[in-house]
């Protein structure tokens, strides 16, 4: 069998798939500070109407504008690989396939939503976008997309990453964006954090507060988010649609779909098109994989919480570790957000999506084995899905079962070599977030109703 399963540009999906149409229950609505559902107009200060419509839509299929499809054609359809060499190394009867989202110019799946977000904003007459970035992949994706459609982009980059990943910063600047280390003294939110914690290393939640505050305060500026929200997961469903078609081409259908899960966008993207089949009665296991040191789905609480650290966003019903949770510094593998996509959370709560947390050393070990067999150096985030795939493939070896496993290789790790360096030097350790730390963070959840 071929190693790469390729599609033609004409096979780039023409529609996004909206999982809401197939969910057993309608999504829990976002709530305002008064505990009442917020209407779409509450979002109008920072998002264009077209994206707000997608955020609340229950239509199963939403057409992809032609100009967006043309821009996506720069790297899509992405290849599906059969991991022959990894299978051999494991001695497993399982068939392992991975969707390679590292082929985008920014090196991850994130441009799949950055491109349509920039396009809809330009169509709405917006000139600037503000956003946050943690590890830097989202900032890169939006900088690239802003450049494609003539929008200025300002990125609030979590301070520790800003200092640890200078080349991500330069990449964003190369695509024309402005980048600042968050917390900054340029916003109320940033000044508030700095007043209390002058040495704050920053967090995604804080950077979101800064970027959203700037967008709310300027007519020419909107905000763009790289994960969590319904419209972001919607845009990512081109991954799963392509993968489904590619597997069909070789007469395969997955028993299991694995993806790393931070805010849930690449997991939703690869898994939701298979959820459509599951909703129609087909058996397929959908597995979100997260780090043991930020175990949102496996140890968090399903509750209403803020999307940001300061409490500027509407309340979202999601699995959360508490909005002021700051992941331990020892954690090198990304996937650090305190919450998770409300859609993924609800499906997990209803038992339709599974989750597993994996310790740091096992993820890097899996990343190394993958690099040494398949060649591609995976993003530390992606290694979570590789590790859980390896667990399944090893279980197949013991049982003799030849499962078909699909995982999403969400990105490459070329800008994360410092994390690999620490791993190779033996400087990384496992860290299970202690129960007390989780209880403490959860004690700050907003009271609702
Ligand atoms: C951002 C990112 C993730 C995690 O975000 P999700 O929204 O959960 O997909 C995973 N892998 C890579 C390579 C990323 O850049």
PDB file of N, CA, C and O and ligand atoms in Angstrom, residues 107-110 137-138 226-228 260-267 335 379 381-382 410-412, ligand 1:
ATOM      1  N   UNK A 107       3.090  25.725   9.647  1.00  0.00           N
ATOM      2  CA  UNK A 107       3.553  24.485  10.261  1.00  0.00           C
ATOM      3  C   UNK A 107       2.552  23.784  11.164  1.00  0.00           C
ATOM      4  O   UNK A 107       2.931  22.845  11.873  1.00  0.00           O
ATOM      5  N   UNK A 108       1.286  24.216  11.152  1.00  0.00           N
ATOM      6  CA  UNK A 108       0.270  23.544  11.970  1.00  0.00           C
ATOM      7  C   UNK A 108      -1.093  23.651  11.286  1.00  0.00           C
ATOM      8  O   UNK A 108      -1.217  24.244  10.212  1.00  0.00           O
ATOM      9  N   UNK A 109      -2.110  23.091  11.957  1.00  0.00           N
ATOM     10  CA  UNK A 109      -3.476  23.160  11.437  1.00  0.00           C
ATOM     11  C   UNK A 109      -4.080  24.547  11.548  1.00  0.00           C
ATOM     12  O   UNK A 109      -5.122  24.828  10.968  1.00  0.00           O
ATOM     13  N   UNK A 110      -3.486  25.444  12.325  1.00  0.00           N
ATOM     14  CA  UNK A 110      -4.155  26.696  12.681  1.00  0.00           C
ATOM     15  C   UNK A 110      -4.504  27.617  11.498  1.00  0.00           C
ATOM     16  O   UNK A 110      -5.515  28.305  11.554  1.00  0.00           O
ATOM     17  N   UNK A 137       2.085  29.336  17.601  1.00  0.00           N
ATOM     18  CA  UNK A 137       1.525  28.831  16.336  1.00  0.00           C
ATOM     19  C   UNK A 137       0.322  29.634  15.867  1.00  0.00           C
ATOM     20  O   UNK A 137       0.169  29.883  14.676  1.00  0.00           O
ATOM     21  N   UNK A 138      -0.544  30.028  16.791  1.00  0.00           N
ATOM     22  CA  UNK A 138      -1.729  30.768  16.367  1.00  0.00           C
ATOM     23  C   UNK A 138      -1.329  32.164  15.881  1.00  0.00           C
ATOM     24  O   UNK A 138      -1.814  32.638  14.852  1.00  0.00           O
ATOM     25  N   UNK A 226      -7.953  31.432  18.164  1.00  0.00           N
ATOM     26  CA  UNK A 226      -7.433  30.300  17.399  1.00  0.00           C
ATOM     27  C   UNK A 226      -7.980  28.949  17.783  1.00  0.00           C
ATOM     28  O   UNK A 226      -7.614  27.932  17.181  1.00  0.00           O
ATOM     29  N   UNK A 227      -8.861  28.909  18.800  1.00  0.00           N
ATOM     30  CA  UNK A 227      -9.384  27.602  19.225  1.00  0.00           C
ATOM     31  C   UNK A 227     -10.679  27.831  20.005  1.00  0.00           C
ATOM     32  O   UNK A 227     -11.220  28.951  20.001  1.00  0.00           O
ATOM     33  N   UNK A 228     -11.175  26.814  20.652  1.00  0.00           N
ATOM     34  CA  UNK A 228     -12.271  26.851  21.648  1.00  0.00           C
ATOM     35  C   UNK A 228     -13.660  27.157  21.071  1.00  0.00           C
ATOM     36  O   UNK A 228     -14.603  26.419  21.329  1.00  0.00           O
ATOM     37  N   UNK A 260      -4.428  15.468  19.664  1.00  0.00           N
ATOM     38  CA  UNK A 260      -4.080  16.237  20.862  1.00  0.00           C
ATOM     39  C   UNK A 260      -5.190  17.239  21.129  1.00  0.00           C
ATOM     40  O   UNK A 260      -5.844  17.699  20.189  1.00  0.00           O
ATOM     41  N   UNK A 261      -5.392  17.569  22.395  1.00  0.00           N
ATOM     42  CA  UNK A 261      -6.479  18.481  22.719  1.00  0.00           C
ATOM     43  C   UNK A 261      -6.032  19.555  23.698  1.00  0.00           C
ATOM     44  O   UNK A 261      -5.677  19.269  24.834  1.00  0.00           O
ATOM     45  N   UNK A 262      -5.997  20.808  23.200  1.00  0.00           N
ATOM     46  CA  UNK A 262      -5.720  21.964  24.045  1.00  0.00           C
ATOM     47  C   UNK A 262      -7.031  22.704  24.231  1.00  0.00           C
ATOM     48  O   UNK A 262      -7.748  22.524  25.211  1.00  0.00           O
ATOM     49  N   UNK A 263      -7.387  23.503  23.241  1.00  0.00           N
ATOM     50  CA  UNK A 263      -8.709  24.139  23.227  1.00  0.00           C
ATOM     51  C   UNK A 263      -9.714  23.334  22.439  1.00  0.00           C
ATOM     52  O   UNK A 263     -10.898  23.670  22.400  1.00  0.00           O
ATOM     53  N   UNK A 264      -9.247  22.285  21.766  1.00  0.00           N
ATOM     54  CA  UNK A 264     -10.163  21.359  21.100  1.00  0.00           C
ATOM     55  C   UNK A 264     -10.311  21.525  19.596  1.00  0.00           C
ATOM     56  O   UNK A 264     -11.078  20.794  18.973  1.00  0.00           O
ATOM     57  N   UNK A 265      -9.548  22.468  18.969  1.00  0.00           N
ATOM     58  CA  UNK A 265      -9.855  22.754  17.559  1.00  0.00           C
ATOM     59  C   UNK A 265      -9.360  21.670  16.599  1.00  0.00           C
ATOM     60  O   UNK A 265     -10.082  21.291  15.681  1.00  0.00           O
ATOM     61  N   UNK A 266      -8.139  21.157  16.800  1.00  0.00           N
ATOM     62  CA  UNK A 266      -7.712  20.138  15.820  1.00  0.00           C
ATOM     63  C   UNK A 266      -8.390  18.811  16.126  1.00  0.00           C
ATOM     64  O   UNK A 266      -8.673  18.030  15.211  1.00  0.00           O
ATOM     65  N   UNK A 267      -8.718  18.578  17.426  1.00  0.00           N
ATOM     66  CA  UNK A 267      -9.482  17.372  17.749  1.00  0.00           C
ATOM     67  C   UNK A 267     -10.863  17.434  17.091  1.00  0.00           C
ATOM     68  O   UNK A 267     -11.274  16.508  16.387  1.00  0.00           O
ATOM     69  N   UNK A 335      -0.546  22.731  24.936  1.00  0.00           N
ATOM     70  CA  UNK A 335      -1.877  22.291  25.402  1.00  0.00           C
ATOM     71  C   UNK A 335      -2.143  22.796  26.817  1.00  0.00           C
ATOM     72  O   UNK A 335      -2.578  22.056  27.687  1.00  0.00           O
ATOM     73  N   UNK A 379       5.348  18.405  16.527  1.00  0.00           N
ATOM     74  CA  UNK A 379       5.157  19.412  17.567  1.00  0.00           C
ATOM     75  C   UNK A 379       4.930  18.682  18.891  1.00  0.00           C
ATOM     76  O   UNK A 379       4.306  17.617  18.910  1.00  0.00           O
ATOM     77  N   UNK A 381       2.833  19.210  21.072  1.00  0.00           N
ATOM     78  CA  UNK A 381       1.388  18.993  21.215  1.00  0.00           C
ATOM     79  C   UNK A 381       0.982  17.691  20.511  1.00  0.00           C
ATOM     80  O   UNK A 381       0.256  16.866  21.055  1.00  0.00           O
ATOM     81  N   UNK A 382       1.472  17.546  19.277  1.00  0.00           N
ATOM     82  CA  UNK A 382       1.084  16.384  18.468  1.00  0.00           C
ATOM     83  C   UNK A 382       1.560  15.077  19.087  1.00  0.00           C
ATOM     84  O   UNK A 382       0.936  14.026  18.886  1.00  0.00           O
ATOM     85  N   UNK A 410      -0.893  17.384  14.236  1.00  0.00           N
ATOM     86  CA  UNK A 410      -1.381  18.769  14.153  1.00  0.00           C
ATOM     87  C   UNK A 410      -0.305  19.752  13.708  1.00  0.00           C
ATOM     88  O   UNK A 410      -0.622  20.836  13.226  1.00  0.00           O
ATOM     89  N   UNK A 411       0.983  19.392  13.858  1.00  0.00           N
ATOM     90  CA  UNK A 411       2.014  20.320  13.413  1.00  0.00           C
ATOM     91  C   UNK A 411       3.402  19.728  13.564  1.00  0.00           C
ATOM     92  O   UNK A 411       3.571  18.674  14.184  1.00  0.00           O
ATOM     93  N   UNK A 412       4.400  20.418  12.988  1.00  0.00           N
ATOM     94  CA  UNK A 412       5.778  19.977  13.187  1.00  0.00           C
ATOM     95  C   UNK A 412       6.404  20.731  14.359  1.00  0.00           C
ATOM     96  O   UNK A 412       5.851  21.722  14.828  1.00  0.00           O
TER      97      UNK A 412
HETATM   98  C1  LIG B   1      -2.444  25.022  18.954  1.00  0.00           C
HETATM   99  C2  LIG B   1      -2.001  23.659  18.682  1.00  0.00           C
HETATM  100  C3  LIG B   1      -2.618  22.553  19.295  1.00  0.00           C
HETATM  101  C4  LIG B   1      -3.681  22.681  20.348  1.00  0.00           C
HETATM  102  O1  LIG B   1      -4.797  23.450  20.025  1.00  0.00           O
HETATM  103  P1  LIG B   1      -6.182  22.798  19.685  1.00  0.00           P
HETATM  104  O2  LIG B   1      -7.112  23.952  19.548  1.00  0.00           O
HETATM  105  O3  LIG B   1      -6.565  21.886  20.817  1.00  0.00           O
HETATM  106  O4  LIG B   1      -6.020  22.067  18.413  1.00  0.00           O
HETATM  107  C5  LIG B   1      -2.188  21.297  18.959  1.00  0.00           C
HETATM  108  N1  LIG B   1      -1.184  21.108  18.067  1.00  0.00           N
HETATM  109  C6  LIG B   1      -0.576  22.151  17.469  1.00  0.00           C
HETATM  110  C7  LIG B   1       0.531  21.873  16.519  1.00  0.00           C
HETATM  111  C8  LIG B   1      -0.966  23.448  17.743  1.00  0.00           C
HETATM  112  O5  LIG B   1      -0.370  24.470  17.139  1.00  0.00           O
END
